[in-house]
């Protein structure tokens, strides 16, 4: 990683320098992610720089809105420097990192949705070990933490995750977690957020 840029609204730091090639990850600290994240996306234009939102908000609608936008989410006061580092590294490889409360909010939103039959069908595609891994992934743990809990190497966990993504037709951990929790990308997860 070359550089992470911490920003807060109204995003003057983004307007003062070009992002392309200069910034690998944007860490957005804000009180209201619904407004600030939309403003950040508008300020960055077509630039596709990974974003991690850090906020005290942990209500399901807010977390879902940010999550659907593709950003990682850390609840203020709930993470340590190692978690922030993991979130930055995950963002750089196209994954989304959620702190435990953000995962719980996402799970709450998914459980409010109708249509659990599709989630059960997808779960039946996975082996018992893959289901264990998905259970832990959906709580916000990364490959290293999952490996420690299940006494597997990180490489073994990553291999299992690759298999899981293929079986669930998921683009990565975020998409797989949504499907595991019962929400596919076309669902109206968190549609009450507006």
XYZ file of C-alpha atoms in Angstrom:
194
model
C 0.000 0.000 0.000
C 1.235 3.420 -0.892
C -1.125 5.804 0.863
C -4.420 5.994 2.730
C -6.132 9.365 2.883
C -8.276 10.212 5.925
C -11.046 12.673 5.003
C -14.059 14.326 6.586
C -16.834 16.334 4.967
C -16.733 18.683 3.056
C -13.810 16.841 1.394
C -11.412 19.722 0.790
C -8.483 17.279 0.805
C -9.979 15.511 -2.204
C -10.436 18.701 -4.140
C -6.864 19.890 -3.496
C -5.105 16.891 -5.045
C -5.786 14.365 -7.749
C -6.666 10.924 -6.373
C -5.635 8.774 -9.306
C -2.393 7.027 -8.401
C -1.880 9.175 -5.307
C -4.289 7.468 -2.908
C -4.955 3.755 -2.474
C -7.757 3.960 0.108
C -9.969 6.733 1.507
C -10.950 6.541 5.191
C -14.107 8.611 5.695
C -14.828 9.709 9.287
C -18.303 11.125 9.670
C -21.335 11.398 11.925
C -23.917 10.717 9.224
C -22.685 8.259 6.571
C -25.934 8.547 4.585
C -25.081 12.129 3.655
C -21.294 12.060 3.875
C -20.743 8.900 1.806
C -22.986 10.208 -0.975
C -21.043 13.486 -0.868
C -17.749 11.617 -1.032
C -18.879 9.616 -4.059
C -19.937 12.857 -5.745
C -16.584 14.509 -4.903
C -14.547 11.602 -6.269
C -16.590 11.431 -9.463
C -15.772 8.425 -11.595
C -12.684 7.579 -9.541
C -12.906 4.122 -8.093
C -10.929 4.501 -4.895
C -11.853 2.023 -2.116
C -13.551 3.631 0.887
C -13.774 2.700 4.548
C -16.423 4.563 6.545
C -15.798 5.182 10.250
C -18.861 6.404 12.131
C -20.635 6.063 15.481
C -23.854 5.136 13.619
C -24.660 1.445 13.690
C -28.319 1.288 12.739
C -29.058 -1.341 10.062
C -30.372 1.094 7.445
C -27.226 3.234 7.529
C -24.837 0.272 7.501
C -26.729 -1.368 4.629
C -26.691 1.824 2.577
C -22.915 2.170 2.914
C -22.359 -1.562 2.429
C -24.435 -1.570 -0.758
C -22.265 1.283 -2.004
C -19.257 -1.018 -1.663
C -17.522 0.611 1.294
C -16.155 -1.031 4.412
C -17.686 0.058 7.710
C -16.121 0.414 11.139
C -18.190 1.546 14.095
C -16.395 4.294 16.014
C -14.873 3.051 19.264
C -15.212 -0.587 18.258
C -11.993 -1.126 16.356
C -8.291 -1.143 17.081
C -5.401 -0.224 14.795
C -5.108 -3.859 13.666
C -8.739 -3.855 12.536
C -8.263 -0.566 10.700
C -5.169 -1.996 9.044
C -7.125 -5.120 8.056
C -9.910 -2.948 6.655
C -7.410 -0.964 4.562
C -5.724 -4.110 3.258
C -9.092 -5.708 2.462
C -10.180 -2.600 0.566
C -7.020 -2.709 -1.507
C -7.774 -6.223 -2.748
C -11.420 -5.490 -3.457
C -12.946 -6.866 -0.262
C -15.160 -5.120 2.242
C -14.355 -5.188 5.945
C -17.073 -4.701 8.530
C -16.600 -4.337 12.271
C -18.669 -6.698 14.456
C -21.491 -4.199 15.127
C -21.689 -3.357 11.427
C -21.979 -7.093 10.656
C -24.704 -7.444 13.278
C -26.592 -4.513 11.733
C -26.289 -6.107 8.306
C -27.520 -9.439 9.676
C -30.506 -7.691 11.335
C -31.438 -6.033 8.044
C -31.130 -9.294 6.120
C -33.288 -11.166 8.633
C -36.109 -8.655 8.130
C -36.274 -9.643 4.485
C -38.690 -12.193 3.072
C -37.479 -15.160 1.035
C -35.239 -17.202 3.319
C -35.684 -20.191 0.997
C -33.081 -18.911 -1.435
C -30.551 -18.485 1.387
C -31.165 -22.073 2.506
C -30.709 -23.321 -1.058
C -27.389 -21.486 -1.336
C -26.260 -22.763 2.072
C -26.961 -26.332 0.979
C -24.374 -25.902 -1.768
C -21.594 -25.566 0.816
C -19.726 -28.268 2.695
C -19.898 -28.286 6.516
C -16.430 -26.646 6.699
C -17.436 -23.976 4.187
C -20.569 -23.255 6.225
C -18.406 -22.795 9.344
C -16.186 -20.381 7.444
C -19.162 -18.417 6.114
C -20.690 -18.166 9.574
C -17.477 -16.551 10.819
C -17.020 -14.386 7.705
C -20.545 -13.015 8.128
C -19.662 -11.811 11.633
C -16.873 -9.633 10.284
C -13.851 -11.864 10.761
C -11.138 -11.938 8.113
C -9.277 -14.966 6.751
C -6.542 -14.790 9.378
C -8.993 -14.604 12.291
C -11.118 -17.398 10.810
C -8.002 -19.547 10.470
C -7.102 -18.982 14.103
C -10.599 -19.898 15.285
C -10.847 -23.032 13.152
C -7.180 -23.989 13.503
C -6.565 -23.697 9.766
C -3.859 -21.877 7.879
C -4.817 -18.553 6.345
C -4.077 -20.049 2.921
C -6.526 -22.903 3.558
C -9.205 -20.404 4.586
C -8.555 -18.307 1.462
C -8.799 -21.433 -0.725
C -12.107 -22.319 0.937
C -13.342 -18.759 0.433
C -12.505 -18.954 -3.275
C -14.555 -22.152 -3.520
C -17.394 -20.559 -1.558
C -17.447 -17.490 -3.821
C -17.662 -19.745 -6.880
C -20.461 -21.875 -5.400
C -22.466 -18.829 -4.306
C -21.707 -16.958 -7.540
C -20.371 -14.147 -5.354
C -17.894 -11.437 -6.385
C -16.140 -11.513 -3.013
C -16.629 -11.561 0.726
C -19.209 -8.780 0.807
C -21.392 -10.359 -1.842
C -20.991 -13.808 -0.252
C -21.979 -12.426 3.181
C -25.092 -10.817 1.698
C -26.087 -14.082 0.064
C -25.300 -16.053 3.224
C -27.449 -13.713 5.283
C -30.308 -14.095 2.835
C -29.923 -11.014 0.685
C -28.873 -11.188 -2.935
C -27.669 -8.075 -4.772
C -31.068 -7.585 -6.417
C -32.975 -7.666 -3.132
C -34.271 -4.515 -1.497
C -32.087 -4.926 1.584
C -32.402 -1.810 3.658
C -34.782 -0.092 1.223
C -36.251 1.785 4.181
C -33.003 3.694 4.569
C -34.343 6.668 2.639
